[in-house]
PDB file of C-alpha atoms in Angstrom:
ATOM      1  CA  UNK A  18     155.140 -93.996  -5.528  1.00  0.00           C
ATOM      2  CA  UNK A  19     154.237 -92.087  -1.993  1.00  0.00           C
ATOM      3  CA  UNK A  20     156.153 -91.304   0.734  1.00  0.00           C
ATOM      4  CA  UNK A  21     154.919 -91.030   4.685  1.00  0.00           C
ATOM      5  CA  UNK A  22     153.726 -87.559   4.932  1.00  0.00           C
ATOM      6  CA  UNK A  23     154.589 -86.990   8.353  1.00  0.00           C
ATOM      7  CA  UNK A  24     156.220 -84.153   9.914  1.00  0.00           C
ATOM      8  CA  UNK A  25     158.223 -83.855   6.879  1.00  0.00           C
ATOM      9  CA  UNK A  26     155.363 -81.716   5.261  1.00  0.00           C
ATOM     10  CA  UNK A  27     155.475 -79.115   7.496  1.00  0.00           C
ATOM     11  CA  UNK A  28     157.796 -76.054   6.587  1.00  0.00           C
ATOM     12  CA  UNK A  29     161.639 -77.771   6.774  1.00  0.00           C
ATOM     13  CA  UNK A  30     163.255 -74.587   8.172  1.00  0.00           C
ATOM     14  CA  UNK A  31     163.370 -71.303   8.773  1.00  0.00           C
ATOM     15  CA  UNK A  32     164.812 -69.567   5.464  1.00  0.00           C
ATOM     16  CA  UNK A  33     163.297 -68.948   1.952  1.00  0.00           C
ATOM     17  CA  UNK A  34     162.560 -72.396  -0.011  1.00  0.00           C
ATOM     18  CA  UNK A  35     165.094 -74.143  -2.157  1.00  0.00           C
ATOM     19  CA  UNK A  36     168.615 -73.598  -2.424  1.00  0.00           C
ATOM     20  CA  UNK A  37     170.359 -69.939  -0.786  1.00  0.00           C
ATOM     21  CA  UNK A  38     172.258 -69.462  -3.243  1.00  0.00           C
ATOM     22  CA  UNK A  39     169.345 -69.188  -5.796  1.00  0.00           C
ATOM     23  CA  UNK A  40     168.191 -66.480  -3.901  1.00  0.00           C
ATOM     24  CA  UNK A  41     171.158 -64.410  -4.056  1.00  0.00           C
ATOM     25  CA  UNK A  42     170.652 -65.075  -8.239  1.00  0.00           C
ATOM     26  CA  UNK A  43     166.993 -63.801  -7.994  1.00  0.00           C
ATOM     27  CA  UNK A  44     168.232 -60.463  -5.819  1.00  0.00           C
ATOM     28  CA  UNK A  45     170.868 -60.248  -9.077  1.00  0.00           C
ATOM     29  CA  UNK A  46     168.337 -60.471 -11.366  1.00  0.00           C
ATOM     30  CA  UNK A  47     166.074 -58.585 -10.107  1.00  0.00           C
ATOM     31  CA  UNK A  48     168.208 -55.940  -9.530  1.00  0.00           C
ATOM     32  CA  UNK A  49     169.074 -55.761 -13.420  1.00  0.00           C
ATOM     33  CA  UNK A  50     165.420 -55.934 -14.594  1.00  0.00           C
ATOM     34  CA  UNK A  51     164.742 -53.106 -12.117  1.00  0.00           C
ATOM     35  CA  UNK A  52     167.752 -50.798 -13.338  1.00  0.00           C
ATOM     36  CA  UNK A  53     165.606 -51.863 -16.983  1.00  0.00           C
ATOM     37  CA  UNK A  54     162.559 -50.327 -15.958  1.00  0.00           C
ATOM     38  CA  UNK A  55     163.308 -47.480 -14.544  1.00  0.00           C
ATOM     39  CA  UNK A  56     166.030 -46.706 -17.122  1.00  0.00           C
ATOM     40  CA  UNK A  57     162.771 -47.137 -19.483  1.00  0.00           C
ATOM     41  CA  UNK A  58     160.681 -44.753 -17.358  1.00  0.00           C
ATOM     42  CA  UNK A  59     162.985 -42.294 -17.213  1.00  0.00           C
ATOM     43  CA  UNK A  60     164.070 -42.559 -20.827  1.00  0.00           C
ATOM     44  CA  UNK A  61     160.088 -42.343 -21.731  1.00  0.00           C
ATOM     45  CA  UNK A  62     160.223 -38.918 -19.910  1.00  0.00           C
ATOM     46  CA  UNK A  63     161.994 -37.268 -22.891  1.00  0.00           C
ATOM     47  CA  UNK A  64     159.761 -39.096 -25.809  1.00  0.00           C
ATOM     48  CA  UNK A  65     156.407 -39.117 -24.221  1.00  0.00           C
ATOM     49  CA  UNK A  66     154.775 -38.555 -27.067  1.00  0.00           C
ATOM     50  CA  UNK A  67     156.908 -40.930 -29.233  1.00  0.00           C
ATOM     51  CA  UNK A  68     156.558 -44.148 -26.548  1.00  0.00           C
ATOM     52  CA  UNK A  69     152.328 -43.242 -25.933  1.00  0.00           C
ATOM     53  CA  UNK A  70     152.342 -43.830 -29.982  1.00  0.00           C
ATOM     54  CA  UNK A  71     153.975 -46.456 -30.358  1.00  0.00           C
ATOM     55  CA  UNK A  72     153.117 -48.432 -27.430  1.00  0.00           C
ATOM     56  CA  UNK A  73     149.902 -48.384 -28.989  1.00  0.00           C
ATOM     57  CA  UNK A  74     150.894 -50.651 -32.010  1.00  0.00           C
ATOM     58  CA  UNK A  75     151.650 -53.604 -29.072  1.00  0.00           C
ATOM     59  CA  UNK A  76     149.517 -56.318 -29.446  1.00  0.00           C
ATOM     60  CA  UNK A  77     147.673 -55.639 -25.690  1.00  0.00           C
ATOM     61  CA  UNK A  78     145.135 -59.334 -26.040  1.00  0.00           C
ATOM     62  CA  UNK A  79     148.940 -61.135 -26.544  1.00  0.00           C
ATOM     63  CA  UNK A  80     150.346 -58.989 -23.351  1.00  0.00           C
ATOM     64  CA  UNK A  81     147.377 -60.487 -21.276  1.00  0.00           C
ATOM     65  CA  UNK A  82     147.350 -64.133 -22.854  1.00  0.00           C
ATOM     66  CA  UNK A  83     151.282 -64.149 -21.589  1.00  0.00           C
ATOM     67  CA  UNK A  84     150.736 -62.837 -18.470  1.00  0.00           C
ATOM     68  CA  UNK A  85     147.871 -65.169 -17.450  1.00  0.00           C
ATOM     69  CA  UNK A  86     149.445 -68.000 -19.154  1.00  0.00           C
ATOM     70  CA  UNK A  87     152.632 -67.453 -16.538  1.00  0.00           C
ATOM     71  CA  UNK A  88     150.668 -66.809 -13.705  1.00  0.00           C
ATOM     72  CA  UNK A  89     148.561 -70.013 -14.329  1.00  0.00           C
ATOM     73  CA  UNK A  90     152.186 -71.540 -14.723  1.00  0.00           C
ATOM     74  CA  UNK A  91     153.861 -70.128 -11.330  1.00  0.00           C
ATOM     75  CA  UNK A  92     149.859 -71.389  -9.906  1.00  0.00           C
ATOM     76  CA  UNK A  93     150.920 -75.216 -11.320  1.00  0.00           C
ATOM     77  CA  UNK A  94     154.399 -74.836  -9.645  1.00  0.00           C
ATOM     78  CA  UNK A  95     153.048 -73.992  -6.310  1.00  0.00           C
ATOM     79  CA  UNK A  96     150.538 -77.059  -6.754  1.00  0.00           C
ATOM     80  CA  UNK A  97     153.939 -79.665  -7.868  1.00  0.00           C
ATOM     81  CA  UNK A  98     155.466 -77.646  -4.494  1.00  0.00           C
ATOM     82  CA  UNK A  99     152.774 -78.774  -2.117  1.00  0.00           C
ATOM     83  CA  UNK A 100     152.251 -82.603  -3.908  1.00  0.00           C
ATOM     84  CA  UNK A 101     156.091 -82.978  -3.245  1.00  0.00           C
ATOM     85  CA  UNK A 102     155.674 -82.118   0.031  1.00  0.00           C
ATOM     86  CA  UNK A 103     152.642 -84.630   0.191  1.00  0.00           C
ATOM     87  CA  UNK A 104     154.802 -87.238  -0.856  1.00  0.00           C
ATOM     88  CA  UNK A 105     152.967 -87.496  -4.459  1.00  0.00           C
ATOM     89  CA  UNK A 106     155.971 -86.879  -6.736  1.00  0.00           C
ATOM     90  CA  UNK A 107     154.473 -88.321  -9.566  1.00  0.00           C
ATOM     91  CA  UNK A 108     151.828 -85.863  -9.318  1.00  0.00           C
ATOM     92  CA  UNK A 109     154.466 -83.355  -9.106  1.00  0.00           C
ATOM     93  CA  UNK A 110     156.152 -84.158 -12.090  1.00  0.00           C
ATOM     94  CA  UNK A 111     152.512 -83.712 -13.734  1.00  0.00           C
ATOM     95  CA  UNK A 112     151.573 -80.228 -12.522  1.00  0.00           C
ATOM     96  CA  UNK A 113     155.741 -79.318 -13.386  1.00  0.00           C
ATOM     97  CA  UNK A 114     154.460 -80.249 -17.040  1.00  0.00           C
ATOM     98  CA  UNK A 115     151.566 -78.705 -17.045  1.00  0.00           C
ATOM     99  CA  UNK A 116     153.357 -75.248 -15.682  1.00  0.00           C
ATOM    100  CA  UNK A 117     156.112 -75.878 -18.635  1.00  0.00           C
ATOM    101  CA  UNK A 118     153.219 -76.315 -21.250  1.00  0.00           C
ATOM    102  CA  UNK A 119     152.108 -72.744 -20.023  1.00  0.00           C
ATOM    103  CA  UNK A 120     155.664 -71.644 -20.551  1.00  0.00           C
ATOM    104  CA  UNK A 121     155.498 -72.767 -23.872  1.00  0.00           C
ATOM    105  CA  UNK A 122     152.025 -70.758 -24.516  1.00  0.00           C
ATOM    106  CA  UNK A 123     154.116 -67.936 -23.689  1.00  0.00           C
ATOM    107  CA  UNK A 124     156.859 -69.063 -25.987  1.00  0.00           C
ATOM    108  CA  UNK A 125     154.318 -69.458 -28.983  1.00  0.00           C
ATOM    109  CA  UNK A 126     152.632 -65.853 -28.081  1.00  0.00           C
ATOM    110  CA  UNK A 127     156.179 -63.875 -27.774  1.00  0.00           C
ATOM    111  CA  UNK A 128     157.792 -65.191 -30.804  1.00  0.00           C
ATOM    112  CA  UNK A 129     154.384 -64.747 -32.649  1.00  0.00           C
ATOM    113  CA  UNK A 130     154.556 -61.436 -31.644  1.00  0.00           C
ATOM    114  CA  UNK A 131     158.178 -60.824 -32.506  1.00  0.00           C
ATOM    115  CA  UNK A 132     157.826 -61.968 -35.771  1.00  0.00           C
ATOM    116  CA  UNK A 133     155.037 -59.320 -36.756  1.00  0.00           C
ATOM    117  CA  UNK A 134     157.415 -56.351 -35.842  1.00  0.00           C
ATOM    118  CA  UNK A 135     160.002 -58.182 -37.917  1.00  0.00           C
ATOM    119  CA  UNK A 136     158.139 -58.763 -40.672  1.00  0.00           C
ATOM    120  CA  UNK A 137     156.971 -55.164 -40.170  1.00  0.00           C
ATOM    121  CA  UNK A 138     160.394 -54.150 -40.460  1.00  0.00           C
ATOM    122  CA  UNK A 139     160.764 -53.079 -36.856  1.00  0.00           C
ATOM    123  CA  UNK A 140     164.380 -53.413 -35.033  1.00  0.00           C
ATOM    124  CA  UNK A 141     166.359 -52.486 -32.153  1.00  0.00           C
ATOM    125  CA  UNK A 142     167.284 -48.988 -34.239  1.00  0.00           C
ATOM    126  CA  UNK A 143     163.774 -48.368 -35.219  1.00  0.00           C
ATOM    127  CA  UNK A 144     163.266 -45.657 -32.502  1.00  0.00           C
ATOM    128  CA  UNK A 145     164.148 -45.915 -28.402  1.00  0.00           C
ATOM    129  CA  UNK A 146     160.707 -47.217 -27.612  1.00  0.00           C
ATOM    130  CA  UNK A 147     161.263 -50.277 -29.508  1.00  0.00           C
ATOM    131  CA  UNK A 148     165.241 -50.451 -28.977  1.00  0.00           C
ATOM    132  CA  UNK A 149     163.846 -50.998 -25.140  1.00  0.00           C
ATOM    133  CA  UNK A 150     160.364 -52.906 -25.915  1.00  0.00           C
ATOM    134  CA  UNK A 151     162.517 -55.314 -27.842  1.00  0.00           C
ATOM    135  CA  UNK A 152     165.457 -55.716 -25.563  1.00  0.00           C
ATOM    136  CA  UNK A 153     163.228 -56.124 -22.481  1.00  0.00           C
ATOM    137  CA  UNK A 154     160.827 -58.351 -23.788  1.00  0.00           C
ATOM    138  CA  UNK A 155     164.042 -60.839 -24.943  1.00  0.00           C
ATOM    139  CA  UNK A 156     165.818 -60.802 -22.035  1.00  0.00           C
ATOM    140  CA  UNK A 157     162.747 -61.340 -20.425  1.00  0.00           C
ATOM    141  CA  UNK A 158     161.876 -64.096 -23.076  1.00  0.00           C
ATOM    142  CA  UNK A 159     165.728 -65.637 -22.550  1.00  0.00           C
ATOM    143  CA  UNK A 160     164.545 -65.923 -19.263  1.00  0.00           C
ATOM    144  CA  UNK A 161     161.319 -67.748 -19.723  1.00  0.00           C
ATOM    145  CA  UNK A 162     163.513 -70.347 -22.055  1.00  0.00           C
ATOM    146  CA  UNK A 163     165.766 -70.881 -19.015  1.00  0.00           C
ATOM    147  CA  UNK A 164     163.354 -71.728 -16.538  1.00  0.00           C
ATOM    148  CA  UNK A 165     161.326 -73.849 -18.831  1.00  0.00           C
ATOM    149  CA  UNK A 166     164.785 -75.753 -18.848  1.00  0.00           C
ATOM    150  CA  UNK A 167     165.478 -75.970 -15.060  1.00  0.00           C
ATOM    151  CA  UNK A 168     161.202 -76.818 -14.693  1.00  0.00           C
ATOM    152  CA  UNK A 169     161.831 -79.962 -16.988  1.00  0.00           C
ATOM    153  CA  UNK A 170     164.881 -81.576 -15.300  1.00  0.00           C
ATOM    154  CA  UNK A 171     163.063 -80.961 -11.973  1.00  0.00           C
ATOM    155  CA  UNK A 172     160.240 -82.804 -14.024  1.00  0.00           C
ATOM    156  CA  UNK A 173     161.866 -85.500 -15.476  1.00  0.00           C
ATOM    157  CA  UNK A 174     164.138 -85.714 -11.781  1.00  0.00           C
ATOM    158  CA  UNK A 175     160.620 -86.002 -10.098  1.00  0.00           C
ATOM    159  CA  UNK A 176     159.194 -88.167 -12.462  1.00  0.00           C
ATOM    160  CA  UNK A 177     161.683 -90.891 -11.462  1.00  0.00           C
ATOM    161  CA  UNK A 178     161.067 -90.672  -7.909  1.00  0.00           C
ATOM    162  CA  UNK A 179     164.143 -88.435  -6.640  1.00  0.00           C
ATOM    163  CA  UNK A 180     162.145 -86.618  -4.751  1.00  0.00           C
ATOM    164  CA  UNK A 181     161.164 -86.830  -1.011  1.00  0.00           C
ATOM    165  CA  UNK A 182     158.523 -84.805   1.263  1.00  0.00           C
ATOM    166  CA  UNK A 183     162.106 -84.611   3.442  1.00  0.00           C
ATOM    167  CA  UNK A 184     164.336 -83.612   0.756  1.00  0.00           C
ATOM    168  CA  UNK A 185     163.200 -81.447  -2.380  1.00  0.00           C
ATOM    169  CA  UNK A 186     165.411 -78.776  -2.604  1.00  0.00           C
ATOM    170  CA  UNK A 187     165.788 -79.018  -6.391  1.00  0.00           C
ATOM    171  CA  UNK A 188     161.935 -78.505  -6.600  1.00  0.00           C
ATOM    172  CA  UNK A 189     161.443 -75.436  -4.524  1.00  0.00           C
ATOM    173  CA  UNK A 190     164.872 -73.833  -5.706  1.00  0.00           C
ATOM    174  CA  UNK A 191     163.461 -74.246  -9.522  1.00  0.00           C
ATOM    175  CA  UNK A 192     159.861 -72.965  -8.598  1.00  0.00           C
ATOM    176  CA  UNK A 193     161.484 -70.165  -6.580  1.00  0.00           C
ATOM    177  CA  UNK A 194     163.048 -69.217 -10.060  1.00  0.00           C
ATOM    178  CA  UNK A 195     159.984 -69.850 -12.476  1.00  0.00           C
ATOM    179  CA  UNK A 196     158.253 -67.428 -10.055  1.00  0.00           C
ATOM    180  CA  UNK A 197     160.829 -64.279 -10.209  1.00  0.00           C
ATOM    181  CA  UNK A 198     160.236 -65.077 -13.728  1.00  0.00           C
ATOM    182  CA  UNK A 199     156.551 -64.363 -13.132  1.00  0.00           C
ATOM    183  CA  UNK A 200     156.885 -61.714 -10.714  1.00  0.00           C
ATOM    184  CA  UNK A 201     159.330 -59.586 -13.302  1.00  0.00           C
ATOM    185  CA  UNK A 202     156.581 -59.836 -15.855  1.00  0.00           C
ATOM    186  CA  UNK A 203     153.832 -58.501 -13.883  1.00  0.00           C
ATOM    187  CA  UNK A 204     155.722 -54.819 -13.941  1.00  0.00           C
ATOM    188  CA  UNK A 205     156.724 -55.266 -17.269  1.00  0.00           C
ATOM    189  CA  UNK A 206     153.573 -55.798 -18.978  1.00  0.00           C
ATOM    190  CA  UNK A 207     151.465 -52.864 -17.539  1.00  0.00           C
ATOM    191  CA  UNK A 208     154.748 -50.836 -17.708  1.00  0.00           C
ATOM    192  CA  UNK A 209     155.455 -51.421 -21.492  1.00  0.00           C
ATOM    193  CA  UNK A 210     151.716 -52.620 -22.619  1.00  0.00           C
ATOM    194  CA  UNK A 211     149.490 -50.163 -20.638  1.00  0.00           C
ATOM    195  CA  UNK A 212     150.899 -47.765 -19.014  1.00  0.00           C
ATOM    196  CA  UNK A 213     150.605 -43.660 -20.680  1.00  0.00           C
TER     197      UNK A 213
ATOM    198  CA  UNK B  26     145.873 -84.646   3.813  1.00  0.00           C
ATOM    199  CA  UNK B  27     144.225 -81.441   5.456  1.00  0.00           C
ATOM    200  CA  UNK B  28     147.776 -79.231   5.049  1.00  0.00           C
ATOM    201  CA  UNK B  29     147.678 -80.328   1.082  1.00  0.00           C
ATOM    202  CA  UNK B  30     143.824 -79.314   0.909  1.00  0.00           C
ATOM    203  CA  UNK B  31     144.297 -76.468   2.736  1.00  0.00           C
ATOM    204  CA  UNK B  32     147.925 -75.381   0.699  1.00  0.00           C
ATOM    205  CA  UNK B  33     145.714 -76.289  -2.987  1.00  0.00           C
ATOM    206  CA  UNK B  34     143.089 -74.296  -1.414  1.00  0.00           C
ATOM    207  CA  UNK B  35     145.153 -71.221  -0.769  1.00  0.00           C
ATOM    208  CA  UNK B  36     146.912 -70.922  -3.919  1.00  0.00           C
ATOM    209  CA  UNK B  37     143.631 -71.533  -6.243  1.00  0.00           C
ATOM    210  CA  UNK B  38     142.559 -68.132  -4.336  1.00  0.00           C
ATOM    211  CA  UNK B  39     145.360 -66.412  -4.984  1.00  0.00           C
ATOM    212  CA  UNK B  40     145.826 -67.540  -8.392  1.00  0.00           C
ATOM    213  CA  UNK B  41     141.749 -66.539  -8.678  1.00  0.00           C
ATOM    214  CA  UNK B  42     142.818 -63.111  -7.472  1.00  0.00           C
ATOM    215  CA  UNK B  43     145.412 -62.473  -9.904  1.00  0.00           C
ATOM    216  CA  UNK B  44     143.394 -63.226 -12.805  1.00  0.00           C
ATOM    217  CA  UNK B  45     140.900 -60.960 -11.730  1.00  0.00           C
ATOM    218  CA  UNK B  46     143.677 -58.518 -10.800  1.00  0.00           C
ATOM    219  CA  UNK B  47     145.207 -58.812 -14.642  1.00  0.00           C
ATOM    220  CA  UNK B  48     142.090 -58.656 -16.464  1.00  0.00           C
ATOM    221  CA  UNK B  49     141.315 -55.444 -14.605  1.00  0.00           C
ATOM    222  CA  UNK B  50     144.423 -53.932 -16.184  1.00  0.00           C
ATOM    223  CA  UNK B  51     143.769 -55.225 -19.464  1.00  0.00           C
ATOM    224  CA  UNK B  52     140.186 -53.934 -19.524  1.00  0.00           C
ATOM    225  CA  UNK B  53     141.939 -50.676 -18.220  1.00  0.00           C
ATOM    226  CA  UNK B  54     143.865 -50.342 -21.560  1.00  0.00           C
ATOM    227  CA  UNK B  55     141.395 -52.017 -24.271  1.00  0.00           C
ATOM    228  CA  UNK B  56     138.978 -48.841 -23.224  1.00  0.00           C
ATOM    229  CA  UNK B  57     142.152 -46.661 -24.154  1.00  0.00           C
ATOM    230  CA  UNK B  58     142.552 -44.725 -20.351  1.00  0.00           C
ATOM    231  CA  UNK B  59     145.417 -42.467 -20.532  1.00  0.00           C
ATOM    232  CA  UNK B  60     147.189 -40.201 -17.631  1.00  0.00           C
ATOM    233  CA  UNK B  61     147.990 -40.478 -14.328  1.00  0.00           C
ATOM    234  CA  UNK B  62     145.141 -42.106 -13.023  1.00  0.00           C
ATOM    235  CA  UNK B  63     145.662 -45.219 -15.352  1.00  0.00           C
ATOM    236  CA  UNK B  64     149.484 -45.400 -14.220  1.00  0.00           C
ATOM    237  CA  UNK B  65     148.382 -45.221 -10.478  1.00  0.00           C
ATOM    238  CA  UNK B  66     146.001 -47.836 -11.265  1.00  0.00           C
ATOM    239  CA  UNK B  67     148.334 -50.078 -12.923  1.00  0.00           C
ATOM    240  CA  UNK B  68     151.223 -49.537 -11.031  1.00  0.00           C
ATOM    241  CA  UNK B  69     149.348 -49.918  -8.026  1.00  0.00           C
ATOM    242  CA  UNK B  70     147.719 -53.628  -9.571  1.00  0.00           C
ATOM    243  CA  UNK B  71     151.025 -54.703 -10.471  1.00  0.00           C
ATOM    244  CA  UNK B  72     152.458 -53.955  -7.048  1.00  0.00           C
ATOM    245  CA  UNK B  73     149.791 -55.895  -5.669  1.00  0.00           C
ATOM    246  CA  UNK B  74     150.004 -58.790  -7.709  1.00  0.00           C
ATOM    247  CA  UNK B  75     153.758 -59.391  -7.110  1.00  0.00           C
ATOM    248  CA  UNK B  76     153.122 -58.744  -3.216  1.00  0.00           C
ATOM    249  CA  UNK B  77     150.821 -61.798  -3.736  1.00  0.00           C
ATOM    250  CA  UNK B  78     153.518 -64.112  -5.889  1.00  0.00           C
ATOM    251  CA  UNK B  79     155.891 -62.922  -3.137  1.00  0.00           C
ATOM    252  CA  UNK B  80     153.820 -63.658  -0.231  1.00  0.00           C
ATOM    253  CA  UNK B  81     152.167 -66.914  -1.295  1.00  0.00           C
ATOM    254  CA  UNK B  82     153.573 -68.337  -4.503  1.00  0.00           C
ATOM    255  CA  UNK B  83     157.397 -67.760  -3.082  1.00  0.00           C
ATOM    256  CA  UNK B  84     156.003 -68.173   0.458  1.00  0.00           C
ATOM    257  CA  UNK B  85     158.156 -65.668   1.809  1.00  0.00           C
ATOM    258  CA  UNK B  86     155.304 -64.536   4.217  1.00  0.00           C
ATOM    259  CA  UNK B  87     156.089 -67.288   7.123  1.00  0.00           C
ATOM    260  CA  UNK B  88     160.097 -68.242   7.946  1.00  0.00           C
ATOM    261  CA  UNK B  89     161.363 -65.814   5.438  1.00  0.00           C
ATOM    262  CA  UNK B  90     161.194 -62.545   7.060  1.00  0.00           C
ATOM    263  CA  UNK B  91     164.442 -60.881   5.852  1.00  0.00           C
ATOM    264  CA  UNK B  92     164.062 -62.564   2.027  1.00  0.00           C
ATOM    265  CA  UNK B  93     160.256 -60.857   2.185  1.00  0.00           C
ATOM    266  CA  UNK B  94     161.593 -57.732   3.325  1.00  0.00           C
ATOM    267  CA  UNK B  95     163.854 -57.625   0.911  1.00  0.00           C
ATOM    268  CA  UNK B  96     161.799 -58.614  -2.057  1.00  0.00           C
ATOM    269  CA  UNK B  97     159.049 -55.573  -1.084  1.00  0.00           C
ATOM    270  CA  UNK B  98     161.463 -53.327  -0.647  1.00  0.00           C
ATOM    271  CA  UNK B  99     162.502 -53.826  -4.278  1.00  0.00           C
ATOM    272  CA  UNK B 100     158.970 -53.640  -5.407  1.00  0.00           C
ATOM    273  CA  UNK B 101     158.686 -50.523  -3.424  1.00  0.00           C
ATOM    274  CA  UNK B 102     161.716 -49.019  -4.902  1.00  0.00           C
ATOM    275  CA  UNK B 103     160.804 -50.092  -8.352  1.00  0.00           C
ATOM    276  CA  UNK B 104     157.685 -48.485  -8.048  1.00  0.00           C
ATOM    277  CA  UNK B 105     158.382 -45.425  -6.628  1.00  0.00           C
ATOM    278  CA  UNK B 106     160.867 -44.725  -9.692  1.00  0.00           C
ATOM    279  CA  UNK B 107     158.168 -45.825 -12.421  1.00  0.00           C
ATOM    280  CA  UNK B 108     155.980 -43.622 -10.699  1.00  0.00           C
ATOM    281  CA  UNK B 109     157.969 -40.474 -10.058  1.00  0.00           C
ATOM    282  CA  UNK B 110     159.296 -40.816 -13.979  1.00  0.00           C
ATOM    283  CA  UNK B 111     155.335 -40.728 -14.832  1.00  0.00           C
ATOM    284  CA  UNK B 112     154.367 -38.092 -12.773  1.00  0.00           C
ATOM    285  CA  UNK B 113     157.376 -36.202 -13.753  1.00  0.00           C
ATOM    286  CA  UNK B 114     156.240 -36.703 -17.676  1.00  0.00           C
ATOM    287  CA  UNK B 115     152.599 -36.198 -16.712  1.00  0.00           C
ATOM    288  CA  UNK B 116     153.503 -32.257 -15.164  1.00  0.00           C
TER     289      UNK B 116
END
């Protein structure tokens, strides 16, 4: 199916894309994952030596797999943004996939990941570098899980058509998410991977 | 046709860029660099690369002006604390 792609490609208005209000949710959010970091910078300054150890027993090839497997991700969203916009929302629905099968690279990576410290009897009480490597990575990884969510009903919403070059608010709004999602990582990994 | 060449076009360059950008950083800590010259690096990298998610992945950089503002004034608040808490622990 293809639509005219007239006029209705150009930028719609003047504004961020997709919905307001999910804009006022990604200022929330990012507000809280900021507070994280610098809570975790801060908190390193008494335990230098105690976070430069054991920030060295991270897994740094599985930091960089993740974060190029969500930046190729937010890369397939823009690409579903603009064949929307085209008027190609089958092809949209196709590069939403492909940027959900990246989330779930990062899925597969994180949990592989997890499970080593738990098998390695690691835990939120092991010391305060992992109480806050563990915490930020999950909330971080609850919010990968979410967006994969909203990326799939935009998908499958695409998929059938519900989408116009005019009117595809549900398609920006849910790559304006997937890409605070991307943007959040890029601090955390050279904060909690690299950084000492 | 030309706006969706010229859009694909655009974001396979930035996309390019932040590969590059993130493999830097990797290499930075597989050859083990420590102190403050590997958390200006990074820091610096990272700021970069979510300046470029900001600016071209969220397109915030045309009709957006407030939203961009916004958004790089967080990442230039975020920064400066990572970076003050680092230099603080480097003295």
């Amino acid at each position: 199916m293809t639509y005219p792609t007239d006029a209705a490609v150009q930028v719609r208005s003047a504004g961020p894309p997709g919905d307001l209000a999910i804009w006022f949710f990604i200022l929330a959010e990012l507000a809280v994952f900021g507070a994280f970091f610098a809570t975790y910078a801060f908190t390193r300054l008494n335990h230098v030596e105690l976070f430069n150890t054991y920030q060295q027993h991270l897994d740094t090839r599985a930091g960089l797999i993740n974060t190029l497997a969500l930046i190729t991700s937010s890369y397939f969203v823009v690409r579903a943004v603009v064949a929307v916009r085209c008027g190609r929302p089958l092809q949209c629905a196709r590069w939403l996939w492909a940027a959900i099968a990246m989330g779930g690279v990062f899925v597969v990576v994180k949990l592989f990941e997890f499970s080593v410290h738990i098998s390695a009897g690691v835990t939120l009480s092991t010391n305060t570098f992992y109480m806050f490597y563990l915490s930020l990575t999950f909330f971080h990884f609850m919010h990968v899980l979410l967006g994969m969510v909203i990326l799939s009903v935009v998908a499958l919403k695409a998929g059938r058509g519900d989408y116009t070059p005019a009117e595809h608010t549900g398609v920006e709004t849910g790559a304006s998410y997937w890409h605070m999602v991307d943007l959040v990582w890029l601090i955390l990994f050279p904060l909690v991977y690299v950084m000492r | 046709m030309n706006m969706e060449k010229t859009a694909s076009a655009a974001a396979t360059r930035t996309w390019l860029v932040l590969v590059a950008l993130t493999l830097t950083t990797f290499t930075f800590g597989v050859l083990g660099y420590e102190g403050m010259g590997l958390v200006a690096a990074a820091l610096l990298i990272a700021l970069v690369k979510a300046q470029l998610v900001v600016d071209h992945f969220m397109r915030l950089r045309r009709g957006a002006p407030l939203w961009r503002m916004l958004l790089t004034g967080y990442l230039f608040t975020v920064g400066a604390l990572i970076a003050i808490a680092f230099a603080v622990a480097g003295l």
